[in-house]
Coordinates of C-alpha atoms in Angstrom, one line a residue:
M150 CA -22.5 -11.0 -13.1
R151 CA -21.4 -9.2 -9.9
T152 CA -18.2 -11.2 -9.8
K153 CA -17.3 -10.0 -13.3
A154 CA -18.2 -6.3 -12.7
R155 CA -14.6 -5.1 -12.9
L156 CA -12.9 -3.2 -15.7
K157 CA -10.0 -5.8 -15.7
F158 CA -12.4 -8.4 -17.2
L159 CA -13.4 -6.1 -20.0
M160 CA -9.8 -5.2 -20.7
A161 CA -8.9 -8.9 -20.7
D162 CA -11.7 -9.6 -23.2
W163 CA -11.2 -6.7 -25.5
G164 CA -7.5 -6.0 -25.3
P165 CA -6.0 -2.5 -25.2
E166 CA -6.4 -1.7 -28.9
K167 CA -10.2 -2.3 -29.0
F168 CA -10.7 -0.6 -25.6
R169 CA -9.0 2.5 -26.9
R170 CA -10.8 2.5 -30.2
I171 CA -14.3 2.3 -28.5
L172 CA -13.3 4.8 -25.9
E173 CA -12.2 7.3 -28.6
D174 CA -15.0 6.7 -31.1
E175 CA -18.1 6.1 -29.0
Y176 CA -17.4 8.1 -25.8
L177 CA -14.7 10.8 -26.3
G178 CA -15.3 11.8 -29.9
Y179 CA -11.7 12.4 -30.5
K180 CA -8.4 10.6 -30.8
L181 CA -6.2 10.3 -27.7
A182 CA -2.7 11.8 -28.2
D183 CA 0.3 9.6 -28.0
G184 CA 3.4 10.9 -26.3
P185 CA 6.6 9.9 -24.5
A186 CA 6.1 7.5 -21.6
A187 CA 5.9 9.0 -18.2
P188 CA 9.2 8.9 -16.3
K189 CA 9.5 6.1 -13.8
P190 CA 9.5 7.3 -10.2
T191 CA 12.5 6.9 -8.0
T192 CA 10.6 7.1 -4.7
P193 CA 7.2 5.9 -3.4
G194 CA 4.5 8.1 -4.9
D195 CA 2.5 8.5 -1.6
H196 CA 3.3 12.2 -0.9
I197 CA 4.7 11.3 2.6
G198 CA 7.1 13.8 4.1
V199 CA 7.7 17.6 3.7
H200 CA 7.7 19.0 0.2
E201 CA 7.9 22.5 -1.1
Q202 CA 5.1 23.9 -3.2
K203 CA 5.5 26.1 -6.3
D204 CA 4.4 29.2 -4.3
G205 CA 7.1 28.8 -1.6
K206 CA 4.9 27.2 1.0
F207 CA 5.0 23.5 1.9
F208 CA 2.8 20.5 1.9
I209 CA 3.1 17.7 4.5
G210 CA 2.1 14.1 3.7
A211 CA 1.3 12.1 6.8
T212 CA 0.1 8.6 7.4
P213 CA -2.5 7.3 9.9
L214 CA -2.1 3.8 11.2
A215 CA -3.5 1.5 8.5
G216 CA -5.6 4.3 7.1
R217 CA -7.9 4.6 10.1
L218 CA -8.9 7.9 11.7
S219 CA -11.5 8.6 14.4
G220 CA -13.9 11.5 14.5
A221 CA -12.1 12.9 17.5
Q222 CA -8.8 12.8 15.6
L223 CA -10.3 14.6 12.6
I224 CA -11.7 17.4 14.8
K225 CA -8.3 17.9 16.5
L226 CA -6.6 17.8 13.1
A227 CA -8.9 20.5 11.8
D228 CA -8.2 22.7 14.8
T229 CA -4.5 22.1 14.6
L230 CA -4.3 23.0 10.9
E231 CA -6.4 26.1 11.3
A232 CA -4.1 27.3 14.1
R233 CA -1.2 26.9 11.7
G234 CA -2.9 28.7 8.8
S235 CA -3.6 25.7 6.6
Y236 CA -7.1 25.4 5.3
R237 CA -6.7 22.7 2.6
L238 CA -6.4 19.0 3.2
R239 CA -6.3 16.1 0.7
T240 CA -6.7 12.3 1.0
T241 CA -4.8 9.9 -1.2
P242 CA -5.4 6.4 -2.7
H243 CA -2.6 5.2 -0.4
Q244 CA -4.7 6.0 2.7
K245 CA -2.6 9.0 3.5
L246 CA -3.3 12.7 4.3
V247 CA -1.7 15.7 2.6
V248 CA -1.8 19.1 4.4
L249 CA -1.3 22.0 2.0
D250 CA -0.2 25.7 2.3
V251 CA 2.1 25.4 5.3
A252 CA 4.4 28.3 5.9
K253 CA 8.1 27.4 6.3
D254 CA 8.2 28.5 10.0
H255 CA 5.2 26.2 10.8
V256 CA 6.5 23.1 9.1
E257 CA 8.5 21.4 12.0
P258 CA 6.0 22.5 14.8
L259 CA 3.2 21.1 12.6
V260 CA 5.0 17.8 12.0
A261 CA 5.4 17.3 15.7
E262 CA 1.7 18.2 16.3
L263 CA 0.6 15.7 13.6
D264 CA 2.7 13.0 15.2
A265 CA 1.0 13.7 18.5
L266 CA -2.3 13.1 16.7
G267 CA -1.2 9.7 15.4
L268 CA -0.3 11.1 11.9
S269 CA 3.4 10.5 11.1
A270 CA 5.1 12.5 8.4
R271 CA 8.3 10.5 9.0
P272 CA 7.0 7.0 9.5
S273 CA 8.7 3.6 9.6
V274 CA 8.9 1.6 6.4
F275 CA 6.0 -0.6 7.6
R276 CA 3.7 2.2 8.8
R277 CA 4.4 4.0 5.5
G278 CA 3.8 1.0 3.3
T279 CA 0.8 -0.7 5.0
I280 CA -2.7 -0.2 3.8
A281 CA -5.8 -2.2 4.6
C282 CA -9.4 -2.4 3.3
T283 CA -12.3 -1.9 5.6
G284 CA -12.5 -5.5 6.4
I285 CA -15.2 -7.6 8.1
E286 CA -15.9 -4.8 10.6
Y287 CA -17.9 -2.7 8.1
C288 CA -18.0 -4.7 4.8
K289 CA -20.5 -7.5 4.2
L290 CA -18.2 -9.0 1.5
A291 CA -15.2 -9.3 3.8
I292 CA -14.1 -12.7 5.2
V293 CA -11.5 -11.6 7.8
E294 CA -10.7 -8.5 9.9
T295 CA -8.1 -6.2 8.5
K296 CA -7.6 -2.9 10.2
V297 CA -6.7 -4.2 13.7
T298 CA -4.6 -7.0 12.0
A299 CA -2.7 -4.4 10.1
A300 CA -2.1 -2.1 13.1
T301 CA -0.9 -5.0 15.2
A302 CA 1.4 -6.2 12.5
V303 CA 2.9 -2.8 12.0
A304 CA 3.7 -2.3 15.7
D305 CA 5.1 -5.8 16.0
L306 CA 7.3 -5.5 12.9
E307 CA 8.7 -2.1 13.9
R308 CA 9.9 -3.8 17.1
R309 CA 11.1 -7.1 15.6
L310 CA 13.0 -5.5 12.7
A311 CA 14.4 -2.5 14.6
D312 CA 17.9 -3.9 14.1
L313 CA 17.6 -3.8 10.3
A314 CA 16.2 -0.3 10.4
E315 CA 19.0 0.9 12.6
S316 CA 21.7 -0.7 10.5
G317 CA 20.2 0.7 7.2
E318 CA 19.6 -2.8 5.8
L319 CA 15.8 -2.5 5.7
P320 CA 14.5 -1.4 2.3
H321 CA 13.4 2.3 2.2
A322 CA 10.1 1.2 0.7
L323 CA 8.1 -1.9 1.4
S324 CA 4.4 -2.2 0.8
L325 CA 2.1 -4.5 2.8
H326 CA -1.5 -4.5 1.6
I327 CA -4.1 -6.4 3.5
N328 CA -7.5 -7.3 2.0
G329 CA -10.5 -8.9 3.7
C330 CA -11.8 -10.8 0.6
P331 CA -10.8 -11.6 -3.0
N332 CA -12.1 -8.3 -4.5
S333 CA -8.7 -6.5 -3.8
C334 CA -9.9 -3.1 -2.7
A335 CA -6.4 -2.8 -1.0
R336 CA -4.7 -3.8 -4.3
I337 CA -2.9 -6.8 -3.0
Q338 CA -1.6 -7.9 -6.5
T339 CA 0.5 -4.7 -6.8
A340 CA 2.1 -4.8 -3.3
D341 CA 5.5 -6.1 -2.3
I342 CA 3.5 -8.3 0.2
G343 CA -0.2 -8.7 -0.7
L344 CA -2.5 -10.6 1.6
K345 CA -5.9 -11.9 0.4
G346 CA -8.3 -12.8 3.2
M347 CA -9.7 -16.3 3.5
M348 CA -10.7 -18.9 6.0
L349 CA -8.0 -21.6 6.4
P350 CA -8.4 -25.1 7.7
T351 CA -7.1 -26.1 11.1
P352 CA -6.2 -29.5 12.6
D353 CA -9.5 -29.6 14.7
G354 CA -11.6 -28.9 11.6
D355 CA -12.8 -25.4 12.5
P356 CA -11.7 -22.8 9.9
S357 CA -9.5 -19.9 11.1
P358 CA -9.0 -16.5 9.4
G359 CA -5.9 -16.1 7.4
F360 CA -4.5 -14.9 4.1
Q361 CA -3.2 -16.1 0.7
V362 CA 0.1 -14.5 0.1
H363 CA 1.1 -12.5 -3.1
L364 CA 4.7 -11.4 -3.4
G365 CA 6.6 -8.9 -5.6
G366 CA 3.8 -6.8 -7.2
G367 CA 4.2 -3.2 -8.1
L368 CA 2.8 -0.4 -10.3
A369 CA 6.2 1.1 -11.2
S370 CA 9.7 1.2 -10.0
N371 CA 13.0 2.9 -10.9
S372 CA 14.7 -0.5 -11.3
R373 CA 12.1 -2.8 -12.8
E374 CA 11.6 -2.7 -16.5
E375 CA 7.9 -3.3 -16.2
A376 CA 5.3 -3.2 -13.5
G377 CA 3.8 -6.5 -12.7
L378 CA 1.5 -8.5 -10.4
G379 CA 2.6 -10.3 -7.3
R380 CA 3.8 -13.9 -7.5
T381 CA 1.8 -16.6 -5.8
V382 CA 3.3 -19.8 -4.5
R383 CA 1.1 -22.9 -4.2
G384 CA 0.1 -23.5 -0.7
L385 CA 1.6 -20.2 0.6
K386 CA -1.0 -19.1 3.2
V387 CA -0.6 -17.7 6.7
Y388 CA -3.0 -17.5 9.7
V389 CA -3.8 -14.1 11.0
E390 CA -1.9 -14.7 14.3
D391 CA 1.2 -15.8 12.4
L392 CA 1.4 -12.8 10.1
P393 CA 4.1 -10.9 11.9
D394 CA 6.2 -14.1 12.1
Y395 CA 5.9 -14.6 8.3
V396 CA 6.6 -11.0 7.3
E397 CA 9.7 -10.9 9.6
R398 CA 10.9 -14.2 8.2
V399 CA 10.6 -13.3 4.5
V400 CA 12.1 -9.8 5.0
R401 CA 15.1 -11.2 6.8
T402 CA 15.5 -13.8 4.1
F403 CA 15.4 -11.0 1.4
V404 CA 18.0 -8.9 3.3
A405 CA 20.3 -11.9 3.5
Q406 CA 19.9 -13.1 -0.1
R407 CA 19.4 -9.9 -2.2
A408 CA 21.9 -8.8 -4.7
E409 CA 23.3 -5.3 -4.7
G410 CA 20.6 -2.8 -5.7
Q411 CA 17.9 -5.5 -6.0
T412 CA 14.4 -4.6 -4.9
F413 CA 12.1 -6.8 -2.9
A414 CA 9.9 -7.3 -5.9
E415 CA 12.8 -8.4 -8.1
W416 CA 14.0 -10.7 -5.5
A417 CA 10.6 -12.2 -4.8
H418 CA 10.1 -13.1 -8.5
A419 CA 13.6 -14.6 -8.8
A420 CA 13.8 -16.5 -5.4
D421 CA 13.3 -20.2 -4.9
E422 CA 9.9 -21.1 -3.5
E423 CA 11.6 -22.3 -0.3
A424 CA 12.9 -18.8 0.4
L425 CA 9.4 -17.4 0.3
Q426 CA 7.8 -19.7 2.8

């Protein structure tokens, strides 16, 4: 069935031991090596910012707004990189761009030029952590619009929570993933705030686009013992137009209630349901 065409269902049915045995015996033809667990990261693994390469040059990770770039932006980007001597570009699963082979003297001028193109190498926490699937605009499976919703929310939250950013109280990493349907191409279950698109009832009886909310998911963290899926609270849904209001409210509640060193994900799993509304 199409609805079951996901590896997660096979893993849930077989379990990791059977999955590994069949992978080794029937597909690879050799045993997979066991080794020490990979170290847990201490920063978001999205490549954002300026980083030195092994050859002494630098790579720059930059983020578009909600993962969207126009053809005109891409043409200007290509011209800009060529003028700075960079001929390699990568895209990432976090909807980011990585510019490679930048000479040290060109780093800061290129950062400014990227910013002028709408590609920030030093973004706000919301611009950095927001990704959105294609949504109803180009996907026949989507139920709600995502890209414009994400861009609008980012701009609104940057303005509303500027006081927390300036005071240093805003967490340095906060992921907001927006998906247009239940298939989770934007990986809502592993986001700090994950939003699954759906149509919600209204008092007049006409359904309105909105989201089911998942809170406190993550793939890995320096402070959590294990990665985990986001928490859902019964009845916790938000209309599209109320999204900035909700995110502002839950972030301010987190800042007010968190213990020292506590991440958003840790707080979201421990908090009372009332605090997450």
